[in-house]
Every structure is written in C-alpha cells, then in structure tokens.
Coordinates of C-alpha atoms and ligand atoms in Angstrom, one line a residue:
Chain A
M37 CA 180.9 256.7 95.0
D38 CA 181.0 257.7 98.6
F39 CA 181.1 261.5 97.8
L40 CA 177.9 261.2 95.8
Y41 CA 176.2 259.5 98.8
T42 CA 177.5 262.4 101.0
Y43 CA 176.5 265.1 98.5
I44 CA 173.1 263.8 98.1
V45 CA 172.5 263.4 102.1
L46 CA 173.8 266.7 102.8
A47 CA 171.9 268.4 100.0
E48 CA 168.8 266.9 101.4
I49 CA 169.6 268.2 104.7
Y50 CA 170.1 271.7 103.3
V51 CA 166.7 271.2 101.6
L52 CA 165.0 271.3 104.9
L53 CA 167.2 274.3 105.9
G54 CA 166.3 275.9 102.6
L55 CA 162.6 275.4 103.3
S56 CA 163.2 276.8 106.8
T57 CA 164.7 280.0 105.4
N58 CA 162.5 280.4 102.6
L59 CA 159.4 280.2 104.7
L60 CA 160.8 282.8 107.1
V61 CA 162.8 285.1 104.8
G62 CA 161.0 284.4 101.3
I63 CA 157.5 284.2 102.4
V64 CA 157.0 286.1 105.7
G65 CA 159.7 288.5 105.1
I66 CA 161.4 288.1 108.3
F67 CA 165.0 288.8 107.2
S68 CA 166.8 286.3 109.4
V69 CA 170.5 285.6 109.4
S70 CA 170.5 283.3 112.4
Q71 CA 168.9 280.2 110.9
A72 CA 172.3 278.4 111.1
A73 CA 172.2 279.0 114.9
V74 CA 168.9 277.2 115.2
F75 CA 170.3 274.4 113.0
G76 CA 173.3 274.1 115.3
V77 CA 171.1 274.0 118.5
G78 CA 169.3 271.2 116.9
A79 CA 172.4 269.3 116.2
Y80 CA 173.9 269.8 119.5
I81 CA 170.7 268.7 121.4
V82 CA 170.3 265.5 119.4
A83 CA 174.0 264.7 120.0
H84 CA 173.8 265.5 123.7
F85 CA 170.5 263.1 124.2
M86 CA 172.1 260.2 122.2
M87 CA 175.4 260.6 123.8
A88 CA 174.1 260.9 127.5
A89 CA 175.1 258.3 130.2
D90 CA 171.6 257.0 129.9
P91 CA 171.0 257.6 126.0
L92 CA 167.8 258.1 124.2
S93 CA 167.3 256.7 120.7
F94 CA 167.2 258.9 117.6
I95 CA 163.6 259.6 117.2
P96 CA 162.7 261.0 120.8
S97 CA 166.0 262.8 120.7
L98 CA 165.1 264.5 117.3
A99 CA 161.7 265.2 118.9
I100 CA 163.2 267.1 121.9
A101 CA 165.5 269.0 119.3
A102 CA 162.6 270.1 117.1
A103 CA 160.5 271.1 120.3
C104 CA 163.3 273.2 121.4
C105 CA 164.2 274.7 118.1
I106 CA 160.4 275.5 117.7
A107 CA 160.6 277.4 121.0
L108 CA 164.0 278.8 120.1
N109 CA 163.1 280.0 116.6
I110 CA 159.7 281.9 118.1
L111 CA 162.2 283.6 120.6
V112 CA 164.8 284.8 118.1
T113 CA 162.0 285.9 115.6
L114 CA 160.0 287.8 118.2
P115 CA 162.1 291.0 117.9
S116 CA 160.7 291.2 114.1
L117 CA 157.4 291.9 115.6
R118 CA 158.7 295.0 117.3
V119 CA 161.6 296.3 115.1
S120 CA 161.0 296.5 111.4
G121 CA 162.8 295.2 108.3
D122 CA 166.4 296.7 108.5
Y123 CA 166.7 296.8 112.2
F124 CA 165.7 293.1 112.6
V125 CA 168.6 292.1 110.2
V126 CA 171.1 293.8 112.8
T127 CA 169.1 291.9 115.8
S128 CA 169.3 288.7 114.0
F129 CA 173.1 289.2 113.2
G130 CA 173.6 289.6 117.0
I131 CA 171.6 286.4 117.8
Q132 CA 173.9 284.4 115.3
L133 CA 177.1 285.8 116.8
L134 CA 175.8 285.1 120.4
A135 CA 175.1 281.5 119.4
T136 CA 178.4 280.9 117.6
A137 CA 180.2 282.3 121.0
V138 CA 178.1 279.9 123.0
F139 CA 178.8 277.1 120.7
I140 CA 182.4 277.8 121.0
N141 CA 183.1 278.7 124.6
W142 CA 180.6 276.4 126.4
T143 CA 182.9 273.4 126.1
V144 CA 181.1 271.2 128.6
G145 CA 178.0 271.2 126.5
T146 CA 179.2 271.5 122.9
G147 CA 183.1 270.4 123.1
G148 CA 183.9 273.9 122.2
A149 CA 186.0 274.8 119.1
N150 CA 187.2 271.1 119.2
G151 CA 183.8 270.0 118.2
L152 CA 182.0 267.0 119.5
P153 CA 183.1 263.6 118.0
G154 CA 181.7 260.2 118.4
I155 CA 177.9 260.8 117.9
P156 CA 176.3 257.5 117.2
P157 CA 174.5 257.0 113.8
P158 CA 170.6 257.2 114.1
D159 CA 168.0 254.4 114.4
I160 CA 164.4 254.2 113.3
F161 CA 162.7 252.4 116.1
G162 CA 165.5 250.2 116.9
L163 CA 166.6 249.7 113.1
P164 CA 170.0 251.0 112.8
I165 CA 170.8 253.5 109.8
E166 CA 174.5 252.7 109.1
T167 CA 174.9 252.1 105.2
N168 CA 175.1 255.1 103.0
Q169 CA 171.9 253.9 101.2
Q170 CA 170.2 253.8 104.4
Y171 CA 171.4 257.3 105.1
V172 CA 170.1 258.5 101.6
L173 CA 166.8 256.7 102.3
L174 CA 166.2 258.4 105.6
C175 CA 167.1 261.9 104.5
T176 CA 165.3 261.6 101.2
A177 CA 162.0 260.6 103.3
A178 CA 162.6 263.6 105.7
S179 CA 163.2 266.0 102.8
V180 CA 160.2 264.6 101.0
L181 CA 158.0 265.2 104.0
G182 CA 159.5 268.5 104.6
C183 CA 158.6 269.6 100.9
L184 CA 155.2 268.1 101.2
A185 CA 154.4 270.1 104.3
F186 CA 155.8 273.3 102.6
W187 CA 153.6 272.6 99.5
L188 CA 150.5 272.0 101.6
I189 CA 151.0 275.2 103.3
M190 CA 151.5 277.3 100.3
R191 CA 148.2 276.0 98.7
A192 CA 146.3 276.5 102.0
P193 CA 144.9 279.8 103.6
F194 CA 147.8 279.8 105.8
G195 CA 150.2 280.2 102.7
R196 CA 148.1 283.2 101.6
L197 CA 147.9 284.9 104.8
L198 CA 151.9 284.7 105.1
R199 CA 152.3 286.2 101.7
A200 CA 150.1 288.8 102.5
I201 CA 151.8 289.7 105.8
R202 CA 155.0 290.1 103.7
E203 CA 153.2 292.7 101.7
D204 CA 151.2 294.7 104.2
E205 CA 150.9 293.9 107.8
T206 CA 148.6 296.7 108.4
A207 CA 146.3 295.4 105.8
V208 CA 146.0 292.0 107.0
A209 CA 145.2 293.3 110.5
A210 CA 142.7 295.5 108.9
A211 CA 141.2 292.4 107.3
G212 CA 140.6 290.8 110.5
K213 CA 143.7 288.5 110.8
N214 CA 146.0 288.0 113.8
V215 CA 149.4 288.8 112.3
L216 CA 151.2 287.9 115.5
R217 CA 149.9 284.4 115.6
A218 CA 150.7 283.7 111.9
K219 CA 154.3 285.0 112.3
V220 CA 154.7 282.8 115.5
S221 CA 153.4 279.7 113.6
A222 CA 155.7 280.3 110.7
A223 CA 158.6 280.6 113.1
A224 CA 157.7 277.6 114.6
L225 CA 157.6 275.6 111.4
A226 CA 160.9 277.1 110.3
G227 CA 162.4 276.0 113.8
A228 CA 161.0 272.3 113.4
F229 CA 162.6 272.1 109.9
A230 CA 165.9 273.6 111.2
G231 CA 166.1 271.4 114.3
T232 CA 165.3 268.2 112.3
A233 CA 167.8 269.1 109.8
G234 CA 170.4 269.6 112.8
G235 CA 169.7 266.2 114.3
L236 CA 170.3 264.3 110.8
Y237 CA 173.4 266.3 110.2
A238 CA 174.9 265.5 113.6
T239 CA 174.1 261.7 113.2
F240 CA 175.2 261.4 109.9
L241 CA 178.6 263.2 110.2
S242 CA 179.0 261.9 113.7
F243 CA 181.0 264.8 114.4
I244 CA 180.0 268.7 114.7
D245 CA 181.9 271.7 115.3
P246 CA 180.8 275.4 115.7
F247 CA 181.8 276.3 112.3
S248 CA 179.2 274.3 110.5
F249 CA 176.6 276.6 112.3
D250 CA 178.4 280.0 112.1
L251 CA 177.4 283.4 110.3
D252 CA 179.1 282.0 107.0
A253 CA 176.6 278.9 107.2
S254 CA 173.6 281.3 107.6
I255 CA 174.6 283.6 104.7
L256 CA 175.2 280.2 102.6
L257 CA 171.6 279.6 103.4
L258 CA 170.5 283.0 102.3
T259 CA 172.5 282.5 99.1
M260 CA 170.7 279.2 98.4
I261 CA 167.4 280.9 98.6
V262 CA 168.5 283.8 96.4
V263 CA 170.3 281.5 93.9
G264 CA 167.4 278.8 94.0
G265 CA 164.5 281.4 94.2
A266 CA 162.5 282.8 96.9
R267 CA 158.9 281.7 97.9
T268 CA 158.9 278.5 95.7
L269 CA 159.2 274.9 96.7
A270 CA 161.5 274.5 93.6
G271 CA 163.9 277.3 94.7
S272 CA 164.4 275.5 98.1
I273 CA 165.3 272.4 96.4
V274 CA 167.5 273.8 93.5
G275 CA 169.6 276.2 95.7
P276 CA 171.0 273.5 98.0
F277 CA 171.6 271.1 95.4
L278 CA 173.3 273.6 93.0
L279 CA 175.4 275.2 95.9
L280 CA 176.6 272.2 97.6
A281 CA 177.7 270.7 94.2
L282 CA 180.1 273.6 94.1
P283 CA 182.9 272.1 96.4
Q284 CA 182.7 268.9 94.6
V285 CA 183.3 270.4 91.4
L286 CA 186.2 272.4 92.9
T287 CA 187.9 269.0 93.8
L288 CA 187.7 268.2 90.2
V289 CA 189.5 271.4 89.3
D290 CA 193.0 271.3 90.2
I291 CA 193.3 273.9 92.9
P292 CA 195.4 273.5 96.1
T293 CA 193.3 272.5 99.1
T294 CA 194.7 275.1 100.9
I295 CA 192.9 277.7 98.9
A296 CA 189.8 275.6 98.2
A297 CA 187.6 276.8 101.0
A298 CA 188.7 280.4 100.2
A299 CA 187.8 280.0 96.6
R300 CA 184.4 278.3 97.6
Q301 CA 183.6 281.5 99.8
L302 CA 184.4 283.7 96.9
I303 CA 182.5 282.0 94.4
Y304 CA 179.2 282.0 97.0
G305 CA 179.9 285.6 97.3
L306 CA 180.0 286.2 93.7
L307 CA 176.9 284.3 93.1
L308 CA 175.1 286.1 95.7
I309 CA 175.9 289.4 94.1
A310 CA 175.3 288.4 90.7
F311 CA 171.9 287.0 91.4
M312 CA 170.7 290.0 93.4
L313 CA 171.8 292.2 90.4
F314 CA 170.8 290.3 87.5
R315 CA 168.3 287.6 88.5
P316 CA 166.7 288.6 91.8
Q317 CA 163.9 286.0 91.4
G318 CA 166.7 283.1 91.3
L319 CA 166.6 280.2 89.0
A320 CA 163.1 279.0 90.0
G321 CA 161.3 281.5 92.3
E322 CA 160.4 285.1 92.8
R323 CA 162.4 288.0 93.8
L324 CA 163.3 288.3 97.4
Chain B
M225 CA 118.0 302.9 123.1
T226 CA 121.5 303.8 122.3
A227 CA 123.4 304.5 119.0
F228 CA 124.7 301.9 116.7
M229 CA 127.9 303.4 117.1
Q230 CA 128.9 306.2 119.5
V231 CA 132.3 308.1 119.3
A232 CA 132.7 310.2 122.5
G233 CA 135.2 312.9 123.4
L234 CA 138.1 311.7 121.1
D235 CA 141.1 313.8 121.8
H236 CA 144.5 312.9 120.3
R237 CA 147.9 314.9 119.8
F238 CA 150.8 313.8 117.6
G239 CA 153.5 315.7 119.3
G240 CA 152.5 319.5 119.2
L241 CA 149.7 318.8 116.6
H242 CA 146.3 318.6 118.2
A243 CA 144.8 316.2 115.7
L244 CA 141.4 315.5 117.5
R245 CA 139.7 317.8 119.9
D246 CA 136.8 316.5 121.9
C247 CA 135.3 314.9 118.9
S248 CA 131.7 313.2 119.6
F249 CA 129.3 312.0 117.1
T250 CA 126.9 309.0 116.5
I251 CA 126.2 306.7 113.6
E252 CA 122.7 305.3 113.0
Q253 CA 122.2 301.8 111.8
G254 CA 121.4 301.3 108.0
R255 CA 122.5 304.7 107.1
I256 CA 125.1 306.2 105.0
T257 CA 127.0 309.0 106.9
C258 CA 129.4 311.0 105.0
L259 CA 132.3 312.4 107.1
V260 CA 133.6 315.7 105.4
G261 CA 136.2 318.3 106.4
P262 CA 139.4 320.2 104.9
N263 CA 142.7 318.2 104.2
G264 CA 144.1 317.5 107.7
A265 CA 140.9 317.7 109.6
G266 CA 141.4 314.3 111.2
K267 CA 139.1 312.2 109.3
T268 CA 141.5 309.4 108.6
T269 CA 142.8 309.7 112.3
I270 CA 139.1 309.1 113.3
F271 CA 139.0 305.9 111.2
N272 CA 142.3 304.8 112.8
V273 CA 141.0 305.2 116.3
I274 CA 137.7 303.4 115.6
T275 CA 139.4 300.5 114.1
G276 CA 142.0 300.1 116.8
F277 CA 145.2 301.1 114.8
L278 CA 145.5 304.3 117.0
V279 CA 144.8 304.6 120.8
P280 CA 143.6 308.1 121.4
D281 CA 144.9 310.2 124.4
E282 CA 141.3 310.5 125.5
G283 CA 137.8 309.3 124.5
S284 CA 136.0 306.3 123.8
V285 CA 134.2 304.4 120.9
A286 CA 131.2 302.1 121.6
F287 CA 129.5 299.8 118.9
R288 CA 126.3 298.0 119.6
D289 CA 126.4 298.9 123.3
R290 CA 130.0 297.4 123.6
K291 CA 133.2 299.6 124.5
L292 CA 135.8 298.9 121.9
D293 CA 138.5 300.8 123.8
G294 CA 141.9 298.9 123.9
L295 CA 140.7 296.2 121.3
R296 CA 143.4 295.2 118.6
P297 CA 142.5 295.8 115.0
Q298 CA 141.5 292.1 114.5
A299 CA 139.3 292.1 117.3
I300 CA 137.2 295.1 116.0
V301 CA 136.7 293.5 112.7
R302 CA 135.2 290.5 114.6
A303 CA 133.1 292.9 116.5
G304 CA 131.8 294.0 113.1
I305 CA 133.5 297.2 111.9
A306 CA 136.0 297.0 109.0
R307 CA 137.7 299.8 107.0
T308 CA 139.5 300.7 103.7
F309 CA 142.5 302.7 103.4
Q310 CA 142.9 306.0 101.7
N311 CA 146.1 304.8 100.0
L312 CA 144.3 301.4 99.3
R313 CA 146.9 299.0 100.9
L314 CA 146.1 296.1 98.7
F315 CA 148.3 293.1 98.4
A316 CA 149.9 294.0 95.1
D317 CA 151.6 290.5 94.4
L318 CA 148.4 288.7 94.9
N319 CA 145.5 288.3 92.6
A320 CA 142.1 290.0 93.1
L321 CA 140.6 286.8 94.4
D322 CA 143.2 286.2 97.0
N323 CA 143.0 289.8 98.2
V324 CA 139.3 289.1 99.0
M325 CA 139.9 286.0 100.6
I326 CA 142.3 287.4 103.1
G327 CA 139.2 289.2 104.4
I328 CA 137.1 285.9 105.0
A329 CA 136.9 285.0 108.7
G330 CA 137.4 281.5 110.3
Q331 CA 138.9 279.8 107.4
F332 CA 140.2 276.2 107.8
G333 CA 143.9 275.8 107.3
E334 CA 144.7 279.3 108.1
E335 CA 147.2 277.7 110.6
P336 CA 149.9 275.0 109.9
V337 CA 148.5 272.1 111.8
G338 CA 145.4 272.0 109.8
A339 CA 147.0 272.9 106.6
I340 CA 149.4 270.1 106.7
F341 CA 147.6 267.5 108.5
R342 CA 143.9 267.7 107.1
P343 CA 144.9 268.9 103.5
L344 CA 141.7 267.4 102.1
H345 CA 139.6 269.2 104.2
T346 CA 141.5 272.4 103.8
S347 CA 140.9 272.2 100.2
R348 CA 137.3 271.4 100.3
A349 CA 136.8 274.3 102.7
Q350 CA 138.7 276.5 100.4
R351 CA 136.7 275.8 97.5
R352 CA 133.5 276.9 99.2
R353 CA 135.4 280.1 100.4
R354 CA 136.5 280.8 96.7
Q355 CA 132.8 280.6 95.7
E356 CA 132.0 283.1 98.4
A357 CA 134.9 285.5 97.3
L358 CA 133.9 285.2 93.6
A359 CA 130.2 286.0 94.7
T360 CA 131.9 289.2 96.6
L361 CA 133.8 290.2 93.6
D362 CA 130.8 289.8 91.3
H363 CA 128.9 292.1 93.7
V364 CA 131.4 294.8 93.2
G365 CA 131.6 294.2 89.5
L366 CA 135.1 292.6 89.4
A367 CA 134.0 289.0 88.6
D368 CA 136.0 288.9 85.4
R369 CA 139.2 290.3 87.0
A370 CA 139.3 287.5 89.8
H371 CA 142.6 286.1 88.5
D372 CA 144.3 289.3 87.7
V373 CA 147.0 290.3 90.0
V374 CA 146.3 293.6 91.6
R375 CA 149.0 295.6 89.9
N376 CA 147.4 295.0 86.5
L377 CA 144.1 296.4 87.6
S378 CA 143.1 300.1 86.9
Y379 CA 142.9 302.4 89.8
G380 CA 139.1 302.4 89.9
E381 CA 139.1 298.6 90.0
Q382 CA 141.5 298.6 92.8
K383 CA 139.2 301.1 94.7
L384 CA 136.4 298.6 94.1
L385 CA 138.6 295.8 95.3
T386 CA 139.2 297.5 98.6
V387 CA 135.5 297.5 99.1
A388 CA 135.1 293.8 98.2
R389 CA 137.9 293.1 100.9
V390 CA 136.1 294.7 103.6
L391 CA 132.7 293.1 102.5
A392 CA 134.4 289.7 102.8
T393 CA 134.9 290.4 106.4
G394 CA 131.2 290.2 106.8
A395 CA 131.3 293.4 109.1
E396 CA 128.1 295.3 109.5
L397 CA 129.6 298.8 109.7
L398 CA 132.0 299.7 106.9
L399 CA 134.3 302.8 107.1
L400 CA 135.3 303.7 103.6
D401 CA 138.1 306.3 103.3
E402 CA 137.6 308.2 100.1
P403 CA 136.2 305.3 98.0
A404 CA 135.3 307.8 95.0
S405 CA 138.4 310.1 94.9
G406 CA 140.4 310.1 91.9
L407 CA 137.8 308.3 89.6
S408 CA 136.6 309.0 86.2
A409 CA 133.0 309.8 86.0
G410 CA 131.8 306.3 84.8
A411 CA 133.8 304.7 87.7
L412 CA 132.4 307.2 90.1
D413 CA 128.7 306.2 89.0
A414 CA 129.9 302.6 89.7
V415 CA 130.9 303.4 93.1
M416 CA 128.0 305.4 94.2
A417 CA 125.6 302.7 92.8
L418 CA 127.6 300.2 95.0
L419 CA 127.4 302.0 98.1
R420 CA 123.6 302.4 97.6
R421 CA 123.3 298.7 97.0
L422 CA 125.1 297.9 100.2
Q423 CA 122.9 300.0 102.3
S424 CA 119.9 298.5 100.7
E425 CA 121.4 295.1 102.0
G426 CA 121.5 296.2 105.4
K427 CA 125.2 297.5 105.6
T428 CA 125.8 300.7 107.5
L429 CA 128.4 303.1 106.0
L430 CA 130.6 305.9 107.2
V431 CA 132.3 307.4 104.1
V432 CA 134.9 310.0 103.9
E433 CA 134.2 311.9 100.7
H434 CA 135.3 315.5 99.4
N435 CA 133.2 315.7 96.5
T436 CA 130.0 317.6 97.4
R437 CA 127.9 316.2 94.5
V438 CA 128.7 312.6 95.8
V439 CA 127.8 313.7 99.4
Q440 CA 124.5 315.0 98.2
Q441 CA 123.8 311.9 96.3
I442 CA 124.6 309.3 98.7
A443 CA 124.6 310.8 102.3
D444 CA 121.7 310.3 104.7
D445 CA 123.7 312.2 107.2
V446 CA 126.7 314.4 107.1
L447 CA 129.4 315.1 109.8
F448 CA 131.4 318.1 109.3
L449 CA 134.9 317.8 110.9
H450 CA 137.2 320.9 111.3
Q451 CA 140.6 320.8 113.2
G452 CA 139.8 317.5 114.8
H453 CA 136.4 318.9 116.3
L454 CA 133.0 318.0 115.0
M455 CA 131.5 321.3 113.9
A456 CA 128.2 320.3 112.6
Q457 CA 126.3 317.0 112.0
G458 CA 123.0 317.2 109.9
T459 CA 121.5 316.3 106.4
P460 CA 123.5 317.1 103.3
E461 CA 121.2 320.0 102.4
R462 CA 121.8 321.6 105.6
I463 CA 125.6 321.0 106.0
I464 CA 126.5 321.8 102.4
G465 CA 124.3 324.9 102.1
D466 CA 125.5 326.4 105.4
P467 CA 127.6 329.3 104.3
A468 CA 129.8 329.3 107.4
L469 CA 130.9 325.6 106.6
A470 CA 131.5 326.4 103.2
E471 CA 133.7 329.2 103.9
I472 CA 135.8 326.7 106.1
Y473 CA 135.6 324.0 103.8
F474 CA 136.7 326.0 100.6
G475 CA 138.9 328.6 102.5
G476 CA 136.9 331.4 101.6
A477 CA 137.9 330.8 97.8
L478 CA 134.1 330.7 96.8
Ligands
LIG8 N1 150.8 309.2 112.5 C1 150.8 310.7 112.5 N2 151.9 311.2 113.2 C2 151.9 312.6 113.1 N3 150.9 313.5 112.5 C3 150.0 312.8 111.9 C4 149.9 311.3 112.0 N4 148.6 310.9 111.3 C5 148.0 312.2 110.9 N5 148.8 313.2 111.3 C6 148.4 314.5 111.3 O1 147.0 314.6 111.9 C7 146.2 315.7 110.9 C8 145.1 314.9 110.7 O2 145.5 313.9 109.7 P1 144.2 312.9 108.9 O3 145.2 312.2 108.0 O4 143.5 312.5 110.0 O5 143.6 314.0 108.1 P2 142.6 313.8 107.0 O6 141.2 314.7 107.3 O7 142.3 312.5 106.8 O8 143.0 314.6 105.7 P3 143.0 314.2 104.0 O9 141.7 314.8 103.7 O10 144.1 314.9 103.7 O11 143.2 312.6 104.0 C9 147.2 316.0 109.8 O12 147.7 317.4 110.2 C10 148.3 315.1 109.8 O13 149.3 315.5 109.2
LIG9 MG1 142.5 311.3 105.2

C-alpha cells in the first residue's frame, strides 16, 4: 500500500509543478526549461531552514522558500522580455545547467552529489505530519489550493491578459496594458508554486539530491504538460498523474532494475514525440 | 490655443532608408483627418512614432499640450491615443468579446492577487465590463459575433473588431491604419458609416486611407505624405484635385 501513498503524494507535488510550468510555458508562452531548478531551490531552502542549528518550523521555512523562488523565477524569466522565443529556450537551458552545477558543487549548502539526508518531516503549526495518510492530506490540500488559484486566475481578467500576451505582445501593449508587469506577475506565481512543491518534496522524502532537479526533471515537466494538455487545469493534473504512474507500471512488468531508469526515459521521450506529432493538444488541453 | 495633437519635425532612418524627413502637422479635435500617400511613404511609421512603438531620431509629439516623447505605448493609450494595425493583430484564439475586453482599462482582477483573493468581486466587476464590451461590439455591428473565435470571423468583421478594440480603451484620438482596405462594397459602407458615427460621438480620427472615394466622403482634412515628408495639408477637394499630388500618388499612371 505504501507505494500507492508515495505515488499520490508525488503526483500531487508534481501537479503544483505542472501548474507552474503550464502557467509559464502553456499560457504566457515563456518556454522555460528550468522549472526544475526553481523546484530544487525551494527544496534546498526548506531543508536548510528546517535543519539549521536553530531550526525553523515547516510553514515559515516554506514561506521563505516560496518568497525566494518568486524572486528567482522573476529573475530567470526576465531574459524572455529581451530575447524572443527560440533564443529564450537556450538562455533557460543555460540557467538549468548552471543551477545543477551549483547543486552538485556547492557541497556546504546542498550536500553536493551525495545529497542531503535527514530532512525532518513537516509540521502544521506544531502538529507533526508523519503518517502516510497525513502526508496525503497535506499534499492534497496544497494541490487543491494550487488548482483553485489557477482556476480563479484563468477566469479572471488576468488569465485573459496572459493568453493575449502569448498571442501578440505588441497588440496587448497597443490596447494599453502593461505586458512587463503581467509577465512578472505570472513568473512570480509560477515561482511560488514551484517553491512550495520543493518544500513538500524535501520534507516528504527526507532526502534530496541534485538529480531530482536536473534538466531531465525540467523536461519531464514539459512532457507532463504536453501529454496532459497545455493551458488547462485538467491538463496540469492529468499529466503528472499519468507520467508518474509509468515507473510504477514498469515495476509490475518484469524488467531488470538496472535498465528500468533507461526504459523510463525512453518511454517519456517517445511519449513527448508522439504527442507533439499526433496530439499536440494533449489529452485534456490545447496545442502548446 | 494650441492644436489637439501636434507632430513636429519627425525624422527617422532605418539604416540607410530615410523613412521620415522633418515631418510636421497638426490634428484638430473632433475632425476626421485622412493620412494619404504612396506605399512606403511612412504612414504606418508615423503611427508607430505617435503611439510609442518607435522612438524617432528627432522630433516630438504633443497631445493636449502634453509632450508624449519617451512614453511607453501603454502610457500613450492612457493619455488618450489608441491605434489599430494595418495587419489587424487580433488575438486569433480568443473570441470577439475577449478581444474587446483586453482593451478595457483598469479592470479588477487583472493581476493575480485580486484574482485569487477577491474572486467574487472579480466576477462581479467582470460582469459589468462584459456588458460594456458587448455594447461596444454592438456599436460596431458585431453583437451577434461576440462569442465567435476571431479566426471564424470574415475579414470585414475582423476589421470592425479592431475598431471595437480601440474604442474599448476609451481613447479620444483613434489612429486607424487602413480600416477600409480590402473590403467589399457593403463592408466598406459599414466602415464609413461607423467612422462618421464615431465622429458625431466626439472622437477624433486620424485614418490612413488609399481609396480616394472614401477620403472624399469621410475626410474633413487630408494630410499628404511623400517620402516621409508632409507635402500638403488641406481639404479633400484641394488635395485630391491637385494634379501635382496626383502625379506623385499614381506615379504618373493617370
Ligand atoms: N522596422 C523597419 N525597419 C526597416 N524599414 C522599415 C521598418 N518599418 C518601415 N520601414 C520602411 O520605411 C518605409 C515606410 O514604411 P511605412 O510602413 O511607414 O509605409 P506606409 O506609408 O505605411 O506604406 P503602406 O501604404 O505600404 O502601408 C518603407 O520603405 C518601409 O520599408
Ligand atoms: Mg502602412
């Protein structure tokens, strides 16, 4: 039964990441391939404050992580205001590689390639979250709140503005709107989602290493959006639940563990290509 | 007493191409002014300068005694000048109503904090704005197309929609880049009637137009642009009747 809980908790954490990525990539059209880096920073910051000599509890740590990730995501998104589409992908790619290099080499802060063990479990205002059921409850609450925020935004004038920006920034400016402010707001929101996801992830697994936040992870997030469907709430939920089920399915099929990881990557890659070619709108969304 | 809008000494080069040369003119409030001139004369470039999309090498634009130089496009819209684009630039995946609503200024819930934390207020405010946008669509004759996606509208309807979008901004001075080109006779009459109606409601219009018949019917005042320079300004009869200008305009073909 444990694996089912793990699956649900991870999928819900990835729903927050899916919302973050969908907001930026799907809705505003800022093609970021560095969302895993922001996710990682959130995870490391929560771990840092909860493991400090004078530790903070979970909620304040998460608030700090979210604030830092808001700032960081605005910063890494800013180049998209200067360089257009294709060029931004390259910039974003560089940001992801840079982040991974820091995660691996800044041993004092991150534990380096060996990772950071012993992260304490979260608590909600003194109430410790220790059992699997409690974790599921916490992550369900977080992802439901995330989905609610996403839904409210998409039906508000802000959502319409973001969609219009993806189509034609110049026309949005000509209509009297501040494109820069809207993009920065979207980046901030995406940063808050990713940072929160990072904090939940770190405390749930109690161990993090740089390989959870590398380029593969960023590409997995994009694959989730493509498979689930861009620009919709449903797409941001379906993608994570479906793609994270894959490793579980692979454990049922009798393949040696040594090639399981490679097989997973292979299937993710094939899915990405197949959907882009044959169903660009994903299972429950619009074309990217 | 100064002019409603004053354009003074605009000069701009694109690399080796001298697109605007010491171009100056004024626009009077409440009038329809047509900007004419051969292809490549610099008409759209002037629009780009006035609306803040292009910073000219030299020259200045003043609106209601206020210098607009250096303002961002959105600030110029707030100052009261809005423009359409020759190539429309509608939001193709949005419906007609949403295209108009993008133009409405100062909406509640246009940033995430209001949208997330005051959802009821946001939707109440939206309902009012939607009525406003529907009225604007009705005004240009597109009320029955409100929920159609732009890509399903005819070209004529799309042109009307671009006018509805600038109307939604509430700007007093509307710069329309070829609102009548490429239209069928019926659609052309609809656009001309609309421009007249906007004028009667107090809007001031600067319209780029190639069709001399349209210019004669709607213009109070005509600006003739040639190679980035304002060659002449006057009534439609005087400008269109001037053989020297006709020679330039039609390249001596007539
Ligand atoms: N961004 C730009 N870069 C380089 N050249 C430009 C640019 N914009 C306009 N031009 C050139 O400046 C000149 C004036 O262009 P503009 O679009 O203002 O002409 P126009 O009068 O609107 O013509 P049309 O009737 O064809 O719309 C043209 O020769 C055009 O090629
Ligand atoms: Mg033009």
